[in-house]
Coordinates of C-alpha atoms and ligand atoms in Angstrom, one line a residue:
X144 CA 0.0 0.0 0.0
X145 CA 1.1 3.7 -1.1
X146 CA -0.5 5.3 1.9
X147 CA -1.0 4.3 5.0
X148 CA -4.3 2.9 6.1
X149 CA -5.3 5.3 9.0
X150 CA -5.6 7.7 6.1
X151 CA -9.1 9.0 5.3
X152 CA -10.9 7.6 2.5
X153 CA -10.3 9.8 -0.4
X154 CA -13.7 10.4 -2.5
X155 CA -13.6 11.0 -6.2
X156 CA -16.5 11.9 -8.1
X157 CA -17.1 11.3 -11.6
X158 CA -19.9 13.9 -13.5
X159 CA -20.9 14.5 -17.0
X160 CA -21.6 17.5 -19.2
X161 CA -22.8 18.2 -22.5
X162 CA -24.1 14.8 -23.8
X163 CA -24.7 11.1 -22.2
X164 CA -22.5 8.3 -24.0
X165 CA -19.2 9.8 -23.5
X166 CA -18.1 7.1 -21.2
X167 CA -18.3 8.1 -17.4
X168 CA -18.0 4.2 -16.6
X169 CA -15.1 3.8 -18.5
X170 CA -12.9 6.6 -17.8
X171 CA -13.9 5.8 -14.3
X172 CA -13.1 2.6 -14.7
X173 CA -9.8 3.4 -15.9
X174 CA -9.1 6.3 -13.3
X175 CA -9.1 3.0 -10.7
X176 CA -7.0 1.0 -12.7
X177 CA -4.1 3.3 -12.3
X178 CA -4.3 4.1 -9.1
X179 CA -5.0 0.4 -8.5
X180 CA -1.9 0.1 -10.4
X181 CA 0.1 2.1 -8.1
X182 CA -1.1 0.2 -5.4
X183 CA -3.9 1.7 -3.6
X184 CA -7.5 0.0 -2.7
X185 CA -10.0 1.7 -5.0
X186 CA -13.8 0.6 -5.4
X187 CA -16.2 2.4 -8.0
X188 CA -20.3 3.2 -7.4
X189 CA -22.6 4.1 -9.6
X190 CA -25.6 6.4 -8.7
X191 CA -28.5 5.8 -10.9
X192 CA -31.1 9.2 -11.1
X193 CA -33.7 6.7 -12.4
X194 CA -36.5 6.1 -10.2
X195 CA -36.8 2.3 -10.9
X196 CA -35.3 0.0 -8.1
X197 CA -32.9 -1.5 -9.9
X198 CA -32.6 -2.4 -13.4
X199 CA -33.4 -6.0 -12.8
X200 CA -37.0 -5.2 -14.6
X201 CA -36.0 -2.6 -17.1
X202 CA -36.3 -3.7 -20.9
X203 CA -32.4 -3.8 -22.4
X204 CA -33.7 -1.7 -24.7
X205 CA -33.5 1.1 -22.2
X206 CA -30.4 0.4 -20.3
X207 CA -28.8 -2.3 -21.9
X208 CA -27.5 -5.5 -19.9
X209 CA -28.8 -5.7 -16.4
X210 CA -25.7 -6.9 -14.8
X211 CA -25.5 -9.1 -11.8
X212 CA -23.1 -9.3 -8.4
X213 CA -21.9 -12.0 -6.0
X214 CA -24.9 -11.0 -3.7
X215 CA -27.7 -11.1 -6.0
X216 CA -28.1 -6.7 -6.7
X217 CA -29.1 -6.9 -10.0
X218 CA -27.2 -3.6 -11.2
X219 CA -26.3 -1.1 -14.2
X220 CA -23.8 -2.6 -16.9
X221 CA -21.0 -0.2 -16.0
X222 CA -20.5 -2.5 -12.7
X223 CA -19.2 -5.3 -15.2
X224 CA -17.1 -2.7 -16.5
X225 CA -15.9 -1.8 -12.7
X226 CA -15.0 -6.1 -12.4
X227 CA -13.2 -6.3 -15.7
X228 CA -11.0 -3.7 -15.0
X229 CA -10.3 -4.1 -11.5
X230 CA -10.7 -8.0 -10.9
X231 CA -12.5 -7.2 -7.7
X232 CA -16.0 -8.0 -6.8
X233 CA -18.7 -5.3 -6.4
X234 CA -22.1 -5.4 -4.5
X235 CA -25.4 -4.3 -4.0
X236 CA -23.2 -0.7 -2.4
X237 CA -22.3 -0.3 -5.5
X238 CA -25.2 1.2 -7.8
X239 CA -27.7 2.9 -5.8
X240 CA -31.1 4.3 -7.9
X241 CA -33.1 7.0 -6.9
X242 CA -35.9 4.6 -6.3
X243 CA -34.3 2.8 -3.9
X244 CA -32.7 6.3 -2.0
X245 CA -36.6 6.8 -1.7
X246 CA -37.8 3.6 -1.0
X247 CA -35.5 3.6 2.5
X248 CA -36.4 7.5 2.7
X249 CA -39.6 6.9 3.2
X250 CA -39.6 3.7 5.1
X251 CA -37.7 5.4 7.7
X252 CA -41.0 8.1 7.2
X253 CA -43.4 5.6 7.9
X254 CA -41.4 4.0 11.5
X255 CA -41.3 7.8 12.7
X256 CA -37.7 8.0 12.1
X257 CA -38.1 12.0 11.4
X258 CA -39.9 12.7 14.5
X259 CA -42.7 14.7 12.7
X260 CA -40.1 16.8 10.5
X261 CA -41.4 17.7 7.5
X262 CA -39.5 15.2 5.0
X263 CA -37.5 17.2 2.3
X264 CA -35.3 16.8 -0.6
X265 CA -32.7 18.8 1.3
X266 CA -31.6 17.9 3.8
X267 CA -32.9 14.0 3.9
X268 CA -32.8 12.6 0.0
X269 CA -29.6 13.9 0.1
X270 CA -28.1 12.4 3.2
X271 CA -29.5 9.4 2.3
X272 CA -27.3 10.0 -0.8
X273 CA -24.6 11.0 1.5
X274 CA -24.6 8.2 3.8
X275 CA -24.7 5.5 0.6
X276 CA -21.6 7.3 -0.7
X277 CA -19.4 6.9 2.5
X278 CA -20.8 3.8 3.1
X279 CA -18.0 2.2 1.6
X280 CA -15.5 3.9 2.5
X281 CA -16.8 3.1 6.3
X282 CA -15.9 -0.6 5.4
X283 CA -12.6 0.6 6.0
X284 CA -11.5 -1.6 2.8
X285 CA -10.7 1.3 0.4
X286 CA -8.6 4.1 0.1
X287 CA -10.2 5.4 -2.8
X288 CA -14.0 5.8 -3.9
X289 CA -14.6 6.6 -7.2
X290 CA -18.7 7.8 -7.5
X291 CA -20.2 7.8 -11.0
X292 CA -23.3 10.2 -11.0
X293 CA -25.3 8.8 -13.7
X294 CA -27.1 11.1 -16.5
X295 CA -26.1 14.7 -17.7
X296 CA -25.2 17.8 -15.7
X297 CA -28.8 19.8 -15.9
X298 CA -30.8 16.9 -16.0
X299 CA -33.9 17.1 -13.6
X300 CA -33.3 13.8 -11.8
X301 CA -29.3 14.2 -11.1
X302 CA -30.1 17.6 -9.3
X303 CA -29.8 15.8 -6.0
X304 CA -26.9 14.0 -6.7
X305 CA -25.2 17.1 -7.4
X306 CA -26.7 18.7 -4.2
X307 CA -25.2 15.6 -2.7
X308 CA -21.6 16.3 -4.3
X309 CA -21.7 20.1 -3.4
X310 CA -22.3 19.3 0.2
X311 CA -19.8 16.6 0.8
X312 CA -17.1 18.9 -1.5
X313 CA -17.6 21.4 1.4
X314 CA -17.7 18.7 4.3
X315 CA -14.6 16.8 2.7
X316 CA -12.4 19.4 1.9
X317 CA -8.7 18.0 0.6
X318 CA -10.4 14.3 0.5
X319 CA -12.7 15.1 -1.9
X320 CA -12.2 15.7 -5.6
X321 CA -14.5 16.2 -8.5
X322 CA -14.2 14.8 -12.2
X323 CA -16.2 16.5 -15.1
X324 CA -16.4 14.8 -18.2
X325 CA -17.4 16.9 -21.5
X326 CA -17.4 16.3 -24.9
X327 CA -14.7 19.1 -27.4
X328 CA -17.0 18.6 -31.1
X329 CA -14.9 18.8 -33.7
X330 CA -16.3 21.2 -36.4
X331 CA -14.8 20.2 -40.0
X332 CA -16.3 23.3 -41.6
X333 CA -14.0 25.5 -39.3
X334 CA -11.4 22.6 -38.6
X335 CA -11.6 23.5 -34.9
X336 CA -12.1 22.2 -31.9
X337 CA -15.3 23.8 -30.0
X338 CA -15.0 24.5 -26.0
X339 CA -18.2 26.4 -25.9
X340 CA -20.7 23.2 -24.9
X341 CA -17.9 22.4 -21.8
X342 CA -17.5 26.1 -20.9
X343 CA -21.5 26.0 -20.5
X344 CA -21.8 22.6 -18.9
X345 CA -19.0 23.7 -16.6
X346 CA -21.1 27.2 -16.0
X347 CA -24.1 24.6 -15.3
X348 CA -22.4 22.8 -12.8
X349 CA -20.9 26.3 -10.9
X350 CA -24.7 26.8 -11.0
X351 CA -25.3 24.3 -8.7
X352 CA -22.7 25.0 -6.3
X353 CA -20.2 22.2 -7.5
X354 CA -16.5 23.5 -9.2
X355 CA -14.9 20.7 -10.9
X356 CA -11.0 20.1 -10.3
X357 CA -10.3 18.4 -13.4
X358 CA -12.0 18.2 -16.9
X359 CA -11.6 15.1 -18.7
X360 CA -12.5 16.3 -22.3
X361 CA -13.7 13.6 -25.0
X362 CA -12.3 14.6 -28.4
X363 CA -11.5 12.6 -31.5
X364 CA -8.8 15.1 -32.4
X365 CA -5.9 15.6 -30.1
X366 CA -6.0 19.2 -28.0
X367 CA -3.5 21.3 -28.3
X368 CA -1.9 23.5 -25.4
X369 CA -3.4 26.8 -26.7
X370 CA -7.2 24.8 -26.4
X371 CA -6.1 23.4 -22.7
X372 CA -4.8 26.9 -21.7
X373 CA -8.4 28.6 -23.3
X374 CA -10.4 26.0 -21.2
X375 CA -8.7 26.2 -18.0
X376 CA -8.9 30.5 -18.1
X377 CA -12.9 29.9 -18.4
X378 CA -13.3 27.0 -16.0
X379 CA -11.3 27.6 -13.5
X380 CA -8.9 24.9 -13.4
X381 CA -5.3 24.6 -14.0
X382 CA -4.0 23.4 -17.5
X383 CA -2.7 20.5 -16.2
X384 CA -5.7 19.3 -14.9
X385 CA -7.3 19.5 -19.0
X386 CA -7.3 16.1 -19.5
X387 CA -7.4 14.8 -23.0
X388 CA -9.9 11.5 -23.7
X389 CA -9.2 10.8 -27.2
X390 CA -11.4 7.8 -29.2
X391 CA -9.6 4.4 -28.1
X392 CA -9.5 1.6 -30.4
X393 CA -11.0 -0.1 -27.6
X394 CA -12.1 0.0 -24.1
X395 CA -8.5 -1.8 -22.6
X396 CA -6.8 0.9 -23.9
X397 CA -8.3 3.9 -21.8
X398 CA -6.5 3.3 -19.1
X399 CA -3.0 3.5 -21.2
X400 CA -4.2 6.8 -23.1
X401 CA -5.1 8.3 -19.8
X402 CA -1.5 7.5 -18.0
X403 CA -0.5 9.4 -20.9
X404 CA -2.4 12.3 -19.6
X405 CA -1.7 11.9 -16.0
X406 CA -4.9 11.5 -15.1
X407 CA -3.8 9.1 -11.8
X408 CA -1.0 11.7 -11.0
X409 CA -3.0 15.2 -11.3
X410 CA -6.0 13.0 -8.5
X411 CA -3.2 12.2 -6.2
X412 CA -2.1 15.8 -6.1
X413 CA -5.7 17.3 -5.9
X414 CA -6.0 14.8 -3.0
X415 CA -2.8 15.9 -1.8
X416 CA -1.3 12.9 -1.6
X417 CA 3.0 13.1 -2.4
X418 CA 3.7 8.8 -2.3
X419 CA 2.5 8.2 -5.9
X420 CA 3.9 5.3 -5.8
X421 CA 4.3 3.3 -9.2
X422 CA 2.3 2.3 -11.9
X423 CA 2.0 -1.1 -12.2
X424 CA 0.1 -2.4 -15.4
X425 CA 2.8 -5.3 -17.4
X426 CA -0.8 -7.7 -17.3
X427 CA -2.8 -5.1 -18.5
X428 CA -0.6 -4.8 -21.6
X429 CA 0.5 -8.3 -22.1
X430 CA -3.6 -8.8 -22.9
X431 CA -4.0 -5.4 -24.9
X432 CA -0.8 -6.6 -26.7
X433 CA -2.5 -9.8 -27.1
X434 CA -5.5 -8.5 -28.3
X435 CA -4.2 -5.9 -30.9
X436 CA -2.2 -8.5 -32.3
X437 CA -4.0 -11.5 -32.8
X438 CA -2.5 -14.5 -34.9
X439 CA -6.3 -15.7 -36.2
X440 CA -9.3 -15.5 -36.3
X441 CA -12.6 -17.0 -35.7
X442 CA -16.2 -16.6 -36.0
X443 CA -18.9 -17.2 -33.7
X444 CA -22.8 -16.7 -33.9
X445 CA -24.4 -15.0 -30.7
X446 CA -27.9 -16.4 -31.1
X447 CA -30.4 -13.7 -29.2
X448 CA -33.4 -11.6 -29.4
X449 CA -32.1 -8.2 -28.3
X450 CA -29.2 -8.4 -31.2
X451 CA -29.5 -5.0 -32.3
X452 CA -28.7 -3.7 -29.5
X453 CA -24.8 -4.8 -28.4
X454 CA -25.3 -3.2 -24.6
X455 CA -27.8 -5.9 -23.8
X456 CA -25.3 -8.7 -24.2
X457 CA -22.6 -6.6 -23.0
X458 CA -20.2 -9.1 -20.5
X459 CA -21.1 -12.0 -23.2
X460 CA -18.9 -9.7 -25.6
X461 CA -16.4 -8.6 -23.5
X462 CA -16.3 -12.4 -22.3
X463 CA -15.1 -13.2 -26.1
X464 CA -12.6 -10.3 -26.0
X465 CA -11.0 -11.7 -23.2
X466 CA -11.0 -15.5 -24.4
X467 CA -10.4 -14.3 -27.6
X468 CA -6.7 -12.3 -26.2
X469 CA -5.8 -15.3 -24.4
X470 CA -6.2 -17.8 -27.3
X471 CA -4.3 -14.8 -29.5
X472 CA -7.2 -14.8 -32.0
X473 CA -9.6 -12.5 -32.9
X474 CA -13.1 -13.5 -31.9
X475 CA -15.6 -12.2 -34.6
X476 CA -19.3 -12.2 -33.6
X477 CA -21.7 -12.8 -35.7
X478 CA -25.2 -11.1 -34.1
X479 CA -28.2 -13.7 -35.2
X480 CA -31.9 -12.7 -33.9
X481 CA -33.5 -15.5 -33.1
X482 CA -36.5 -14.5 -34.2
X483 CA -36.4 -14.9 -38.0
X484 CA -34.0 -18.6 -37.4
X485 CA -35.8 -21.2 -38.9
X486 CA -35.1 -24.7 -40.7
X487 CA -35.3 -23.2 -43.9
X488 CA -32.9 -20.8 -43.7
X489 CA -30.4 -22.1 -41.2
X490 CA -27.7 -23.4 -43.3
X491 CA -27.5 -20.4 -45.0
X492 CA -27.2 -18.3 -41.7
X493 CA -24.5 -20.6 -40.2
X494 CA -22.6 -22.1 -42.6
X495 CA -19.6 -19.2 -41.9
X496 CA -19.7 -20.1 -37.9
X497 CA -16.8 -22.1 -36.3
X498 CA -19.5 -22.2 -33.5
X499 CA -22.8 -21.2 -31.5
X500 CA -23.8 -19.3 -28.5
X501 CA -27.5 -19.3 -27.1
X502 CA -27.9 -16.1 -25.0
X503 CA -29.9 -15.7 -21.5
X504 CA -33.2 -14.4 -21.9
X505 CA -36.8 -14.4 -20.3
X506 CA -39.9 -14.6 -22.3
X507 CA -41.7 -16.8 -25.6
X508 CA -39.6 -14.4 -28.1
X509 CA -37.3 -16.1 -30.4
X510 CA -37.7 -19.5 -28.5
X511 CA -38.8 -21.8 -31.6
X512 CA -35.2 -20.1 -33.2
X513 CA -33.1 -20.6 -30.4
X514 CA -34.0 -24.3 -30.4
X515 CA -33.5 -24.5 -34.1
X516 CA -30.5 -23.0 -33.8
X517 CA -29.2 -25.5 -30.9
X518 CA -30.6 -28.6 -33.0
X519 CA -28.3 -27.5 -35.9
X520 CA -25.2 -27.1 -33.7
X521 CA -25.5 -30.7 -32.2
X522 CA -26.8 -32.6 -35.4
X523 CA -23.6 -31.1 -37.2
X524 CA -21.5 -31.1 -34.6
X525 CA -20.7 -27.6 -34.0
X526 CA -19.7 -26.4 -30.7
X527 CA -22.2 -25.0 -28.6
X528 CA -22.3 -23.2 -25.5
X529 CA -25.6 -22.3 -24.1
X530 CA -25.9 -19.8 -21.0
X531 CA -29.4 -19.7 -18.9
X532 CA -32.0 -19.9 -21.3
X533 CA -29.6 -21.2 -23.7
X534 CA -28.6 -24.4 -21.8
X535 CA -32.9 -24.8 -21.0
X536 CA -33.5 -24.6 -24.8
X537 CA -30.9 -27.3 -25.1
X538 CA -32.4 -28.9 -22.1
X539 CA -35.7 -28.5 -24.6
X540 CA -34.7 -29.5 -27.4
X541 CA -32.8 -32.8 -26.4
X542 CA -36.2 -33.5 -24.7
X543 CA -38.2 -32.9 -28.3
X544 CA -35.9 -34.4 -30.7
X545 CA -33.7 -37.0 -28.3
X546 CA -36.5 -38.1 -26.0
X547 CA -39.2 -37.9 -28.5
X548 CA -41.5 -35.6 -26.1
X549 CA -42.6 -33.5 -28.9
X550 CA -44.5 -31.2 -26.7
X551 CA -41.4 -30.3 -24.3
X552 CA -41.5 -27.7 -23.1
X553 CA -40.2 -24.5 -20.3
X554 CA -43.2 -24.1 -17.8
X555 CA -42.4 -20.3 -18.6
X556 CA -42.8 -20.8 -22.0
X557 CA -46.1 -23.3 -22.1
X558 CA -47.6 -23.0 -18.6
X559 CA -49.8 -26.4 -20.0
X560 CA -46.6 -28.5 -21.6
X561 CA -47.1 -32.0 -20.9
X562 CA -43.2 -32.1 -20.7
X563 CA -42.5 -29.2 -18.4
X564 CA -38.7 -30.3 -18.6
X565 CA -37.7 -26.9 -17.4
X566 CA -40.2 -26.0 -14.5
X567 CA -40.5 -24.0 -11.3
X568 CA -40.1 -25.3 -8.1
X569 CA -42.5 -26.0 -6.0
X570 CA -41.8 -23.8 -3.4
X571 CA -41.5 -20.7 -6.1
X572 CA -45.5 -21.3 -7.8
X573 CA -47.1 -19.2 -5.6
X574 CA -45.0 -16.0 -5.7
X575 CA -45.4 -13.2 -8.0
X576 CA -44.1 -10.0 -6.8
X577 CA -40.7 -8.9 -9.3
X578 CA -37.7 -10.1 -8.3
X579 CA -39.0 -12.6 -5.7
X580 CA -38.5 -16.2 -6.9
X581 CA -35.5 -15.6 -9.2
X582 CA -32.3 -17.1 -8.5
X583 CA -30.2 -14.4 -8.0
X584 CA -26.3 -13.7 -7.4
X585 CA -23.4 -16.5 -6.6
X586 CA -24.4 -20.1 -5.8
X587 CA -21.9 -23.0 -6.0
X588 CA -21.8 -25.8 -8.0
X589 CA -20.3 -29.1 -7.8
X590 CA -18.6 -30.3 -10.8
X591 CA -18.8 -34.8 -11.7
X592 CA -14.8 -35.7 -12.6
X593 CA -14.0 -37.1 -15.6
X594 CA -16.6 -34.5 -17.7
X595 CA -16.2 -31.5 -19.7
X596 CA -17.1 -29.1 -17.3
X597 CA -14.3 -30.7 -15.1
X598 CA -11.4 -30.6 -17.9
X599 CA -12.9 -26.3 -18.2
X600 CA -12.5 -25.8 -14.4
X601 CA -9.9 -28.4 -13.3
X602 CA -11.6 -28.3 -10.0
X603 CA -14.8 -30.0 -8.8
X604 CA -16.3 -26.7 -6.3
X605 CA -17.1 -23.6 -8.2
X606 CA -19.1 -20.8 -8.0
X607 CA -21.2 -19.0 -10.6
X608 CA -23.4 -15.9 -10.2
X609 CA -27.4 -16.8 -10.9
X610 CA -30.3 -14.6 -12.7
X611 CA -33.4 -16.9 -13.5
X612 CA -36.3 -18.2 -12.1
X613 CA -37.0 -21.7 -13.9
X614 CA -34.9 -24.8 -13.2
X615 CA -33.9 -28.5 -15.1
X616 CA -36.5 -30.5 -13.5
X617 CA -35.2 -33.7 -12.2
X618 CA -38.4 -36.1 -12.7
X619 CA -37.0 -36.2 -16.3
X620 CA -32.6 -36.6 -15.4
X621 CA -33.0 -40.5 -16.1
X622 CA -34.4 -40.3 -19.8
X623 CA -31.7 -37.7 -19.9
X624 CA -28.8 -39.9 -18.7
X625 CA -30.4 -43.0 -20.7
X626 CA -30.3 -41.2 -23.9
X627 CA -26.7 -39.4 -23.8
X628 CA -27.0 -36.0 -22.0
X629 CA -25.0 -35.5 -18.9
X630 CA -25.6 -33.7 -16.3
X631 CA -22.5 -32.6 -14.9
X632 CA -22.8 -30.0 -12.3
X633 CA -24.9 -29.6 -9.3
X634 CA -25.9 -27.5 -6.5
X635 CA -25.2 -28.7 -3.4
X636 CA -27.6 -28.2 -1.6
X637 CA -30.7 -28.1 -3.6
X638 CA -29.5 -31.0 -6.3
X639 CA -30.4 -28.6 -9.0
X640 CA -29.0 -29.2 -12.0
X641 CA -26.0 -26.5 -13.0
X642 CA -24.6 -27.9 -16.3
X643 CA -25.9 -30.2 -19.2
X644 CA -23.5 -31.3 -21.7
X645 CA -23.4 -34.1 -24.5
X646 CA -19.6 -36.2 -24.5
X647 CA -20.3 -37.5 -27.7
X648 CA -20.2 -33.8 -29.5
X649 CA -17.3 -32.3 -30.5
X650 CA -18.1 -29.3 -27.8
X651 CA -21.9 -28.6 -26.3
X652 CA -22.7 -27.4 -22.8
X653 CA -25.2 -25.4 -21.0
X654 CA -24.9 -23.8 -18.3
X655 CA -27.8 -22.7 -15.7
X656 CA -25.7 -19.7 -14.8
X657 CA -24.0 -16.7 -16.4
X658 CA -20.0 -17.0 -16.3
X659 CA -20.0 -14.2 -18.5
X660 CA -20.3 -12.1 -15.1
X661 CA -17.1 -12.9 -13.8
X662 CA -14.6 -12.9 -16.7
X663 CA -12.3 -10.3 -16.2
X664 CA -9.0 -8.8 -18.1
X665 CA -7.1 -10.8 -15.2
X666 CA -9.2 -13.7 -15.1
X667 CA -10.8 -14.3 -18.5
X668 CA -13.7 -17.3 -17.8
X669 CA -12.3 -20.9 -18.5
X670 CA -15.8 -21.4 -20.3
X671 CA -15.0 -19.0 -22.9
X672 CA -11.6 -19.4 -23.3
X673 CA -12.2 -23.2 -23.9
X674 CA -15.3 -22.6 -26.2
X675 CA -13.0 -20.5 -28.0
X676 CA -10.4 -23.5 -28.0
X677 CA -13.2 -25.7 -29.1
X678 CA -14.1 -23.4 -32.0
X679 CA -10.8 -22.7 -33.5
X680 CA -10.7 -26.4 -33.7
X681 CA -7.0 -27.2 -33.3
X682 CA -7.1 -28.7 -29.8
X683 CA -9.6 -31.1 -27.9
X684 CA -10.9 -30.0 -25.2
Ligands
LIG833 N1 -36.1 -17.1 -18.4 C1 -35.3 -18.1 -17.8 C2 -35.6 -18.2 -16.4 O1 -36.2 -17.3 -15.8 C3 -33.9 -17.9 -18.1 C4 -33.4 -16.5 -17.5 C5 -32.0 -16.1 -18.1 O2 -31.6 -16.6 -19.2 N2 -31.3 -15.2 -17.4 O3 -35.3 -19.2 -15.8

C-alpha cells in the first residue's frame, strides 16, 4: 500500500456534461486502474437518477445489460465494466437508484424516524445520498472511492446528486475531488475544436454549487496546449488538470491513453497525496498486446433476441474479448436474432460459424429459433455453448428431438406442456411479486470428474453468479442420462442441475448460470476461453 491505512478515504466523483454516451464508466473505470496500479485499494459506485429500483426489470432496450453481483443486486452494466477492469467483486453498495434512495427515505418516514419533521429533498434525499456514498468507504477496505453520478449535468433527476456532491465537497475538503467529463465537437467546416458546450456545462455545474477540479475532455482530435490553456482561463482549473480523452480503439486501452495524460497523478495531487507510488500495469498490456495482435481469427454466432442492441449482451462480448486475447485470436461475432432462425434458412445463416452461442433471456420471443439453432449445432457437430436460457433450450430441445416428447417444453414458455422439462419449483408457484422467486447472485456448484465441465474448471467446487427463475426438473434426469446428455454440475444443496452437456459432441454445454459475469482482463472465464479453443478447432478439449 502507497498510503497508509489510517488515512481518510479519499472520495472522487465522476460527472458528465454536454451529452450522455461519453463514457463516465469507462474513464472511471480506468481512473481505478491506475491508481489500482500504483497500489492503492480503490472501489467504484454508480448512482443511478432513475426512479426504478434497480434495473433488474428494465427492458435492455432502455439500459442495456442488467448486470448481476456475488450478492444477488441486479445492477447497471458499468458494474461489469468496474469487475473487468479491477478483478475485484462489487455489491449491492455499489449502484444505488433513486428509487431505492426513496424507497429507504420513506420507510424510515413511515417507523417515525423523522420525529414529525417535515421530509424534504434537502436535507434528507440527500443524506441518504450522502450516507450510501461513505458507506464504503466506512468498510474501511478502500482508500479510494470513485462515484459515478449517472445522466447529464442539468438533467432534472441528477439535481440531488449534485446537491449531494456540493455538500460533501464542502464537508470533505482535501479528501474530496471532482471529475467533469465533456465532450470538445470537432467542427470540419472551421477545422476547430469547440469549448463552448464544456464552458457552458461547466457554468451549469458552478450553478449548482459544485467547481470541478479536473475536466476530462472527449475529443476525436488531439487538444492542443493553446485549447487546454483557453479551457482552463474559463473554468477555473489549471491546464494541467485539462485532461485529454481521445477515441480508443478499444475500451482496454483507456487506461494507457489516460497515464499518458496523468490522469492518476493530477488526482493524487488534488487529493494531496505526495507517495504516488508506481504504476504497475505489465498484465494489462500483455492482454492489450494480445488483443491488438492476434495471430487468427474465428467466427462465432451469438444467437439472441435483443441483437440489435450490443449493450444488452454486453459481458457475453467482453467475455469473447477476453477469451479471444488469451487464445491470440480475434473473436468475430456474428449477431443472429432468433426470431427470423428457422429450418429453412439455417444453413444459409450458419454455414460461416466455427460455432454457437445461445444467449440468457426471459420470455416466448425467439424460442422456436433458439431451439433451431441449438438442434443445428449438435446434429452437425458444432460447438455449442448455451448460457441460462440457452442451456434450457438445449435442455428442450434434447427432450423434443432426443426423448421424443414433442411437446417439451419450459413451464415459462407453455404454462400447459405435458413435458414441463424446465419448471419451477414448488416452493416458487405461488410467488409473483418482481424479483422474488429468481435465483439471484453466486451459488456453488459441484462439478462430476472425468466431464467436460471438469477438464474447463480443473476443479470439482465452483461458484457462478445466478439470474433466473426456472430450473432443469429432475423427474425427467434419467431419460436424460439414458439417452446421452450429462448432467455434470450440481448444486449442493438443492440438487439442481447447473450444467448439461453431450460427451459424444465435439463441444456442447449449457450452463444454468452466467460466467460471463465474472470474466475479467485478469481472469478471462475458462468457459469461454475453452469454447474459443473448441471453435478454433486445433485442440480437444
Ligand atoms: N427465463 C429463464 C428463467 O427465468 C432464463 C433466464 C435467463 O436466461 N437469465 O429461468
Amino acid at each position: 500500500m502507497s498510503i497508509n491505512t489510517t488515512q481518510n478515504t479519499k472520495y472522487i466523483f465522476v460527472t458528465g456534461g454536454v451529452t450522455s454516451s461519453l463514457g463516465k464508466g469507462i474513464i472511471a473505470a480506468s481512473l481505478a486502474k491506475l491508481l489500482q496500479a500504483r497500489g492503492f485499494s480503490v472501489t467504484i459506485q454508480k448512482l443511478d437518477p432513475y426512479i426504478n429500483i434497480d434495473p433488474g426489470t428494465l427492458n435492455p432496450y432502455e439500459h442495456g445489460e442488467c448486470y448481476v453481483t456475488e450478492d444477488g443486486a441486479e445492477t447497471d452494466l458499468d458494474l461489469g465494466h468496474y469487475e473487468r477492469f479491477l478483478n475485484v467483486p462489487t455489491s449491492q453498495a455499489n449502484n444505488v437508484t433513486t428509487g431505492r434512495i426513496y424507497q429507504s427515505v420513506i420507510e424510515k418516514e413511515r417507523k417515525g424516524e423523522f420525529l414529525g419533521k417535515t421530509v424534504q429533498v434537502i436535507p434528507h434525499i440527500t443524506d441518504e445520498i450522502k450516507n450510501r456514498i461513505k458507506l464504503l468507504g466506512k468498510t474501511g477496505d478502500y482508500q479510494f472511492v470513485i462515484t459515478e453520478i449517472g445522466g447529464t449535468v442539468g438533467d432534472i433527476e441528477s439535481l440531488p446528486y449534485i446537491e449531494a456532491v456540493r455538500q460533501l465537497k464542502w464537508e470533505l475538503g482535501e479528501d474530496c475531488t471532482v471529475i467533469h467529463l465533456t465532450l470538445l465537437p470537432y467542427l470540419a467546416t472551421s477545422g476547430e475544436l469547440k469549448t463552448k458546450p464544456t464552458q457552458h456545462s461547466v457554468k451549469l455545474l458552478l450553478e449548482y454549487g459544485v467547481q470541478p477540479d479536473i475536466l476530462v475532455c472527449r475529443s476525436e482530435r488531439e487538444i492542443s496546449s493553446e485549447i487546454r490553456r483557453k479551457i482552463a482561463l474559463f473554468c477555473n482549473v489549471s491546464p494541467d488538470a485539462v485532461i485529454e480523452g481521445l477515441d480508443a480503439s478499444t475500451i482496454y486501452e483507456v487506461p494507457l491513453l489516460l497515464e499518458k495524460e496523468k490522469l492518476d497523478e493530477v488526482v493524487l495531487k488534488k487529493l494531496n497525496i505526495s507517495n504516488l507510488g508506481e504504476v504497475k500495469l505489465d498484465k494489462w498490456k500483455h492482454f492489450l498486446n494480445k488483443l491488438e495482435n492476434p495471430s487468427k481469427e474465428v467466427t462465432i454466432g451469438l444467437v439472441g433476441k435483443y441483437v440489435e442492441l450490443k449493450e444488452s449482451y454486453k459481458s457475453i462480448a467482453e467475455a469473447f474479448i477476453h477469451a479471444g486475447a488469451i487464445n491470440d485470436c480475434k473473436v468475430k461475432l456474428e449477431w443472429i436474432h432468433s426470431d427470423g432462425l428457422t429450418e429453412e434458412n439455417i444453413t444459409e445463416t450458419f454455414k460461416n460459424l466455427k460455432g454457437v452461442l445461445v444467449a440468457p433471456g426471459f420470455g416466448n420471443r425467439g424460442i422456436e429459433g433458439k431451439i433451431t439453432a441449438i438442434k443445428y449445432a449438435r446434429e452437425n457437430n458444432i460447438p455449442f455453448f448455451g448460457i441460462c436460457l440457452g442451456m434450457q433450450c438445449a435442455v428442450i430441445e434434447f427432450a423434443r428431438h432426443v426423448l421424443n416428447l414433442k411437446d417439451a417444453h419450459s413451464r415459462e414458455m407453455d404454462p400447459n406442456t405435458s413435458a414441463p422439462v424446465i419448471d419451477l419449483l414448488e416452493d416458487q408457484k405461488n410467488i409473483s411479486h418482481m424479483g422474488g422467486t429468481m435465483r439471484l447472485g453466486s451459488y456453488p456448484c459441484k462439478i462430476t470428474e472425468g466431464t467436460l465441465a471438469y477438464r474447463i474448471y480443473g476443479q470439482v467446487n465452483i461458484n457462478e453468479r445466478h439470474r433466473h427463475r426456472y430450473e432443469f426438473n429432475n423427474d425427467y434426469s434419467q431419460l436424460y442420462k439414458d439417452a446421452g446428455m450429462v448432467l455434470s454440475g450440481f448444486n449442493p444443496d438443492a440438487n439442481l442441475a447447473e450444467i448439461v452437456e453431450i460427451p459424444t459432441h465435439p463441444f456442447f454445454i449449457g450452463v444454468q448460470f452466467h460466467p460471463e459475469y465474472k470474466s475479467t482482463v485478469e481472469n478471462p472465464h475458462p468457459l469461454f476461453v475453452n469454447f474459443v479453443k473448441a471453435c478454433l478447432g486445433t485442440e480437444k478439449v
